[in-house]
Amino acid sequence: EAGVTQFPSHSVIEKGQTVTLRCDPISGHDNLYWYRRVMGKEIKFLLHFVKESKQDESGMPNNRFLAERTGGTYSTLKVQPAELEDSGVYFCASSPRGPYGYTFGSGTRLTVV
Amino acid sequence: AQSVTQLGSHVSVSEGALVLLRCNYSSSVPPYLFWYVQYPNQGLQLLLKYTSAATLVKGINGFEAEFKKSETSFHLTKPSAHMSDAAEYFCAVRGGGGGFKTIFGAGTRLFVKA
């Protein structure tokens, strides 16, 4: 089966610009998660979708971040306007319902200059 | 609130030596526990998981972990390190029920010397 796909793999943008990250989870996985790792620090939770609904968005840093999951399939994470501190690797993961581990994508490395 | 502490941000072992990566957790409910591995330029890969069945859990690539409730620990071990084990390892905890977010530890980078 296809894994979790993220694109772009790298993005370099200027402060103030907008960037949209996309995640395609494994087909049939109801749960979709976004995480971020900044400068080798801890992997921080951003938000959790169950199908198209936001189950938990307590980790979203501020209102410059907007996540959507269209029809319970792919998800996008938009940062608008981007700030320097938004730089990091953004990971998407998906899982079926239940006590399962996650399948991660390879991540999008975002650099804001 | 749940949290995970990984002791040692870097661990170095010789090839063929025992690998021991330490993880302690805190959770208000019986947790699910996981170990993930990340190789350079890749996403995290699930190594093994504990979901309240056997306390000794075997994973991929010869790794195993033991859940010790009394010590709130879930240490990862491998009897004999291989050069290909060099990577970053993350311990993670999630609340019971499977419907909650997973909290990750800070990670331990494993170096394997020839």
mmCIF file of C-alpha atoms in Angstrom:
data_model
loop_
_atom_site.group_PDB
_atom_site.id
_atom_site.type_symbol
_atom_site.label_atom_id
_atom_site.label_comp_id
_atom_site.label_asym_id
_atom_site.label_seq_id
_atom_site.Cartn_x
_atom_site.Cartn_y
_atom_site.Cartn_z
ATOM 1 C CA GLU A 1 0.000 0.000 0.000
ATOM 2 C CA ALA A 2 1.131 3.561 -0.569
ATOM 3 C CA GLY A 3 2.496 5.324 2.474
ATOM 4 C CA VAL A 4 1.873 8.820 3.748
ATOM 5 C CA THR A 5 2.941 11.353 1.147
ATOM 6 C CA GLN A 6 3.938 14.912 1.890
ATOM 7 C CA PHE A 7 4.861 17.684 -0.482
ATOM 8 C CA PRO A 8 6.763 19.677 -1.044
ATOM 9 C CA SER A 9 9.726 17.998 0.594
ATOM 10 C CA HIS A 10 11.460 21.358 0.967
ATOM 11 C CA SER A 11 10.216 24.914 0.844
ATOM 12 C CA VAL A 12 12.143 28.143 1.240
ATOM 13 C CA ILE A 13 10.055 31.283 1.501
ATOM 14 C CA GLU A 14 10.517 34.828 2.636
ATOM 15 C CA LYS A 15 9.059 36.181 5.816
ATOM 16 C CA GLY A 16 5.537 37.394 5.188
ATOM 17 C CA GLN A 17 4.821 34.998 2.353
ATOM 18 C CA THR A 18 2.288 32.188 2.377
ATOM 19 C CA VAL A 19 3.081 28.498 2.168
ATOM 20 C CA THR A 20 0.762 25.522 1.897
ATOM 21 C CA LEU A 21 1.888 22.053 2.875
ATOM 22 C CA ARG A 22 -0.006 19.011 1.734
ATOM 23 C CA CYS A 23 -0.385 15.553 3.207
ATOM 24 C CA ASP A 24 -1.947 12.496 1.620
ATOM 25 C CA PRO A 25 -2.587 9.866 4.294
ATOM 26 C CA ILE A 26 -2.918 6.155 3.802
ATOM 27 C CA SER A 27 -6.265 5.410 2.219
ATOM 28 C CA GLY A 28 -8.846 4.451 4.834
ATOM 29 C CA HIS A 29 -7.018 5.993 7.787
ATOM 30 C CA ASP A 30 -9.511 8.122 9.664
ATOM 31 C CA ASN A 31 -6.882 9.758 11.885
ATOM 32 C CA LEU A 32 -4.527 12.364 10.475
ATOM 33 C CA TYR A 33 -2.010 14.282 12.565
ATOM 34 C CA TRP A 34 0.314 17.182 11.980
ATOM 35 C CA TYR A 35 3.508 17.584 13.999
ATOM 36 C CA ARG A 36 6.413 19.993 13.832
ATOM 37 C CA ARG A 37 10.029 19.702 14.842
ATOM 38 C CA VAL A 38 11.997 22.902 15.165
ATOM 39 C CA MET A 39 15.813 22.955 15.126
ATOM 40 C CA GLY A 40 16.313 19.441 16.505
ATOM 41 C CA LYS A 41 14.007 20.050 19.434
ATOM 42 C CA GLU A 42 11.058 17.949 20.456
ATOM 43 C CA ILE A 43 8.442 16.797 18.012
ATOM 44 C CA LYS A 44 5.447 18.945 18.867
ATOM 45 C CA PHE A 45 1.832 18.078 18.196
ATOM 46 C CA LEU A 46 -0.083 20.575 16.090
ATOM 47 C CA LEU A 47 -3.471 19.052 15.426
ATOM 48 C CA HIS A 48 -5.520 15.931 14.874
ATOM 49 C CA PHE A 49 -8.252 15.222 12.368
ATOM 50 C CA VAL A 50 -10.746 12.412 12.541
ATOM 51 C CA LYS A 51 -11.971 12.185 9.009
ATOM 52 C CA GLU A 52 -12.749 15.797 8.062
ATOM 53 C CA SER A 53 -13.312 17.040 11.603
ATOM 54 C CA LYS A 54 -10.712 18.686 13.805
ATOM 55 C CA GLN A 55 -10.544 16.543 16.919
ATOM 56 C CA ASP A 56 -7.824 18.484 18.681
ATOM 57 C CA GLU A 57 -6.069 21.620 17.506
ATOM 58 C CA SER A 58 -4.556 22.557 20.827
ATOM 59 C CA GLY A 59 -1.040 22.546 19.422
ATOM 60 C CA MET A 60 -1.568 25.097 16.677
ATOM 61 C CA PRO A 61 0.803 27.964 17.514
ATOM 62 C CA ASN A 62 -1.438 30.845 16.486
ATOM 63 C CA ASN A 63 -4.023 31.958 13.952
ATOM 64 C CA ARG A 64 -1.443 32.200 11.196
ATOM 65 C CA PHE A 65 -1.764 28.454 10.865
ATOM 66 C CA LEU A 66 -4.807 26.978 9.157
ATOM 67 C CA ALA A 67 -5.369 23.275 8.578
ATOM 68 C CA GLU A 68 -8.038 21.615 6.528
ATOM 69 C CA ARG A 69 -8.885 18.094 5.526
ATOM 70 C CA THR A 70 -11.000 17.939 2.461
ATOM 71 C CA GLY A 71 -13.613 15.202 2.447
ATOM 72 C CA GLY A 72 -11.629 13.292 5.026
ATOM 73 C CA THR A 73 -8.887 12.552 2.539
ATOM 74 C CA TYR A 74 -5.840 14.757 2.036
ATOM 75 C CA SER A 75 -4.970 17.603 4.363
ATOM 76 C CA THR A 76 -3.337 20.976 3.903
ATOM 77 C CA LEU A 77 -1.556 23.162 6.402
ATOM 78 C CA LYS A 78 -1.290 26.802 5.435
ATOM 79 C CA VAL A 79 0.975 29.306 7.105
ATOM 80 C CA GLN A 80 0.040 32.904 6.375
ATOM 81 C CA PRO A 81 2.001 35.091 6.817
ATOM 82 C CA ALA A 82 5.095 33.049 7.575
ATOM 83 C CA GLU A 83 7.503 34.171 10.307
ATOM 84 C CA LEU A 84 11.107 33.169 10.922
ATOM 85 C CA GLU A 85 10.161 31.018 13.921
ATOM 86 C CA ASP A 86 7.928 28.875 11.697
ATOM 87 C CA SER A 87 10.989 27.214 10.201
ATOM 88 C CA GLY A 88 11.246 23.517 10.924
ATOM 89 C CA VAL A 89 10.205 20.118 9.662
ATOM 90 C CA TYR A 90 6.480 19.521 9.448
ATOM 91 C CA PHE A 91 5.443 15.906 9.699
ATOM 92 C CA CYS A 92 2.121 14.383 8.824
ATOM 93 C CA ALA A 93 1.025 11.000 10.121
ATOM 94 C CA SER A 94 -2.036 8.829 9.793
ATOM 95 C CA SER A 95 -3.485 5.850 11.590
ATOM 96 C CA PRO A 96 -6.610 3.731 11.672
ATOM 97 C CA ARG A 97 -8.944 4.080 14.644
ATOM 98 C CA GLY A 98 -7.711 2.167 17.670
ATOM 99 C CA PRO A 99 -4.453 1.633 19.564
ATOM 100 C CA TYR A 100 -2.231 1.714 16.526
ATOM 101 C CA GLY A 101 1.021 3.442 15.894
ATOM 102 C CA TYR A 102 1.284 6.113 13.291
ATOM 103 C CA THR A 103 2.609 5.948 9.763
ATOM 104 C CA PHE A 104 4.612 9.089 9.111
ATOM 105 C CA GLY A 105 5.376 10.924 5.940
ATOM 106 C CA SER A 106 8.923 12.022 5.191
ATOM 107 C CA GLY A 107 8.161 15.567 6.255
ATOM 108 C CA THR A 108 8.337 19.010 4.699
ATOM 109 C CA ARG A 109 11.357 21.069 5.635
ATOM 110 C CA LEU A 110 10.215 24.696 5.766
ATOM 111 C CA THR A 111 12.768 27.472 5.873
ATOM 112 C CA VAL A 112 11.587 31.035 6.333
ATOM 113 C CA VAL A 113 14.227 33.653 5.505
ATOM 114 C CA ALA B 1 -1.050 15.396 31.474
ATOM 115 C CA GLN B 2 1.127 12.935 29.661
ATOM 116 C CA SER B 3 4.849 13.354 29.216
ATOM 117 C CA VAL B 4 7.875 11.365 28.142
ATOM 118 C CA THR B 5 11.464 11.684 29.282
ATOM 119 C CA GLN B 6 14.300 10.109 27.351
ATOM 120 C CA LEU B 7 17.512 9.918 29.324
ATOM 121 C CA GLY B 8 20.480 10.880 27.202
ATOM 122 C CA SER B 9 20.239 12.871 24.005
ATOM 123 C CA HIS B 10 23.180 10.899 22.601
ATOM 124 C CA VAL B 11 24.224 7.305 23.168
ATOM 125 C CA SER B 12 27.313 5.721 21.670
ATOM 126 C CA VAL B 13 27.942 1.974 21.550
ATOM 127 C CA SER B 14 30.366 -0.315 19.779
ATOM 128 C CA GLU B 15 29.176 -2.629 17.055
ATOM 129 C CA GLY B 16 28.036 -5.861 18.677
ATOM 130 C CA ALA B 17 27.428 -4.270 22.068
ATOM 131 C CA LEU B 18 24.133 -4.018 23.909
ATOM 132 C CA VAL B 19 21.905 -1.091 23.032
ATOM 133 C CA LEU B 20 19.891 0.414 25.886
ATOM 134 C CA LEU B 21 17.832 3.544 25.329
ATOM 135 C CA ARG B 22 15.940 4.768 28.359
ATOM 136 C CA CYS B 23 12.415 6.119 28.480
ATOM 137 C CA ASN B 24 10.210 7.110 31.397
ATOM 138 C CA TYR B 25 6.661 8.275 31.016
ATOM 139 C CA SER B 26 3.907 9.850 33.024
ATOM 140 C CA SER B 27 0.274 9.276 32.267
ATOM 141 C CA SER B 28 -2.921 9.619 34.246
ATOM 142 C CA VAL B 29 -4.464 6.619 32.521
ATOM 143 C CA PRO B 30 -3.002 3.302 31.371
ATOM 144 C CA PRO B 31 -1.031 4.395 28.361
ATOM 145 C CA TYR B 32 -0.114 3.090 24.998
ATOM 146 C CA LEU B 33 3.645 3.329 24.513
ATOM 147 C CA PHE B 34 5.663 3.395 21.338
ATOM 148 C CA TRP B 35 9.188 3.551 20.050
ATOM 149 C CA TYR B 36 9.873 5.165 16.694
ATOM 150 C CA VAL B 37 13.112 5.431 14.729
ATOM 151 C CA GLN B 38 14.121 8.141 12.293
ATOM 152 C CA TYR B 39 16.853 7.647 9.738
ATOM 153 C CA PRO B 40 18.359 10.700 8.038
ATOM 154 C CA ASN B 41 16.009 12.487 5.658
ATOM 155 C CA GLN B 42 13.189 10.076 6.377
ATOM 156 C CA GLY B 43 10.004 10.127 8.398
ATOM 157 C CA LEU B 44 9.580 8.334 11.674
ATOM 158 C CA GLN B 45 9.077 4.589 11.499
ATOM 159 C CA LEU B 46 7.276 2.554 14.137
ATOM 160 C CA LEU B 47 9.637 0.112 15.885
ATOM 161 C CA LEU B 48 7.247 -1.379 18.418
ATOM 162 C CA LYS B 49 4.263 -0.637 20.593
ATOM 163 C CA TYR B 50 2.814 -1.596 23.960
ATOM 164 C CA THR B 51 -0.964 -1.669 24.203
ATOM 165 C CA SER B 52 -1.603 -3.452 27.522
ATOM 166 C CA ALA B 53 -0.939 -6.976 26.344
ATOM 167 C CA ALA B 54 2.424 -8.638 27.053
ATOM 168 C CA THR B 55 4.809 -6.399 28.966
ATOM 169 C CA LEU B 56 7.786 -7.485 26.866
ATOM 170 C CA VAL B 57 7.254 -6.246 23.355
ATOM 171 C CA LYS B 58 9.279 -7.322 20.360
ATOM 172 C CA GLY B 59 9.672 -5.047 17.391
ATOM 173 C CA ILE B 60 11.420 -4.866 14.090
ATOM 174 C CA ASN B 61 15.179 -5.108 13.521
ATOM 175 C CA GLY B 62 15.751 -7.116 16.712
ATOM 176 C CA PHE B 63 14.625 -4.410 19.126
ATOM 177 C CA GLU B 64 12.464 -5.035 22.146
ATOM 178 C CA ALA B 65 11.102 -3.023 25.044
ATOM 179 C CA GLU B 66 9.738 -3.886 28.443
ATOM 180 C CA PHE B 67 6.857 -2.058 30.072
ATOM 181 C CA LYS B 68 7.436 -1.682 33.818
ATOM 182 C CA LYS B 69 4.484 -0.013 35.460
ATOM 183 C CA SER B 70 6.144 0.216 38.872
ATOM 184 C CA GLU B 71 9.026 2.157 37.360
ATOM 185 C CA THR B 72 6.929 3.974 34.721
ATOM 186 C CA SER B 73 9.560 2.937 32.228
ATOM 187 C CA PHE B 74 9.642 1.584 28.712
ATOM 188 C CA HIS B 75 13.315 1.115 27.879
ATOM 189 C CA LEU B 76 14.381 -0.024 24.420
ATOM 190 C CA THR B 77 17.037 -2.706 24.038
ATOM 191 C CA LYS B 78 18.849 -4.669 21.388
ATOM 192 C CA PRO B 79 21.372 -7.383 22.309
ATOM 193 C CA SER B 80 23.883 -6.597 19.582
ATOM 194 C CA ALA B 81 24.219 -3.255 17.824
ATOM 195 C CA HIS B 82 24.733 -3.059 14.098
ATOM 196 C CA MET B 83 26.085 -0.127 12.139
ATOM 197 C CA SER B 84 22.698 0.232 10.439
ATOM 198 C CA ASP B 85 21.078 0.956 13.829
ATOM 199 C CA ALA B 86 22.606 4.417 13.884
ATOM 200 C CA ALA B 87 19.616 6.744 13.897
ATOM 201 C CA GLU B 88 17.475 8.853 16.187
ATOM 202 C CA TYR B 89 15.007 7.057 18.430
ATOM 203 C CA PHE B 90 11.854 8.486 19.945
ATOM 204 C CA CYS B 91 9.788 7.175 22.797
ATOM 205 C CA ALA B 92 6.131 8.193 22.713
ATOM 206 C CA VAL B 93 3.040 7.901 24.886
ATOM 207 C CA ARG B 94 -0.636 8.061 24.128
ATOM 208 C CA GLY B 95 -3.605 7.821 26.468
ATOM 209 C CA GLY B 96 -5.740 4.731 26.622
ATOM 210 C CA GLY B 97 -8.585 4.469 24.147
ATOM 211 C CA GLY B 98 -6.512 5.243 21.087
ATOM 212 C CA GLY B 99 -8.278 8.502 20.449
ATOM 213 C CA PHE B 100 -5.769 10.916 21.892
ATOM 214 C CA LYS B 101 -2.707 12.590 20.499
ATOM 215 C CA THR B 102 0.715 11.018 20.888
ATOM 216 C CA ILE B 103 3.345 12.842 22.903
ATOM 217 C CA PHE B 104 6.959 12.330 21.871
ATOM 218 C CA GLY B 105 10.138 12.405 23.870
ATOM 219 C CA ALA B 106 13.033 14.620 22.862
ATOM 220 C CA GLY B 107 14.777 11.783 21.056
ATOM 221 C CA THR B 108 18.032 9.892 21.562
ATOM 222 C CA ARG B 109 20.590 9.783 18.811
ATOM 223 C CA LEU B 110 22.364 6.434 18.672
ATOM 224 C CA PHE B 111 25.913 6.254 17.357
ATOM 225 C CA VAL B 112 27.448 2.877 16.544
ATOM 226 C CA LYS B 113 31.237 2.630 16.428
ATOM 227 C CA ALA B 114 33.023 0.062 14.326
#
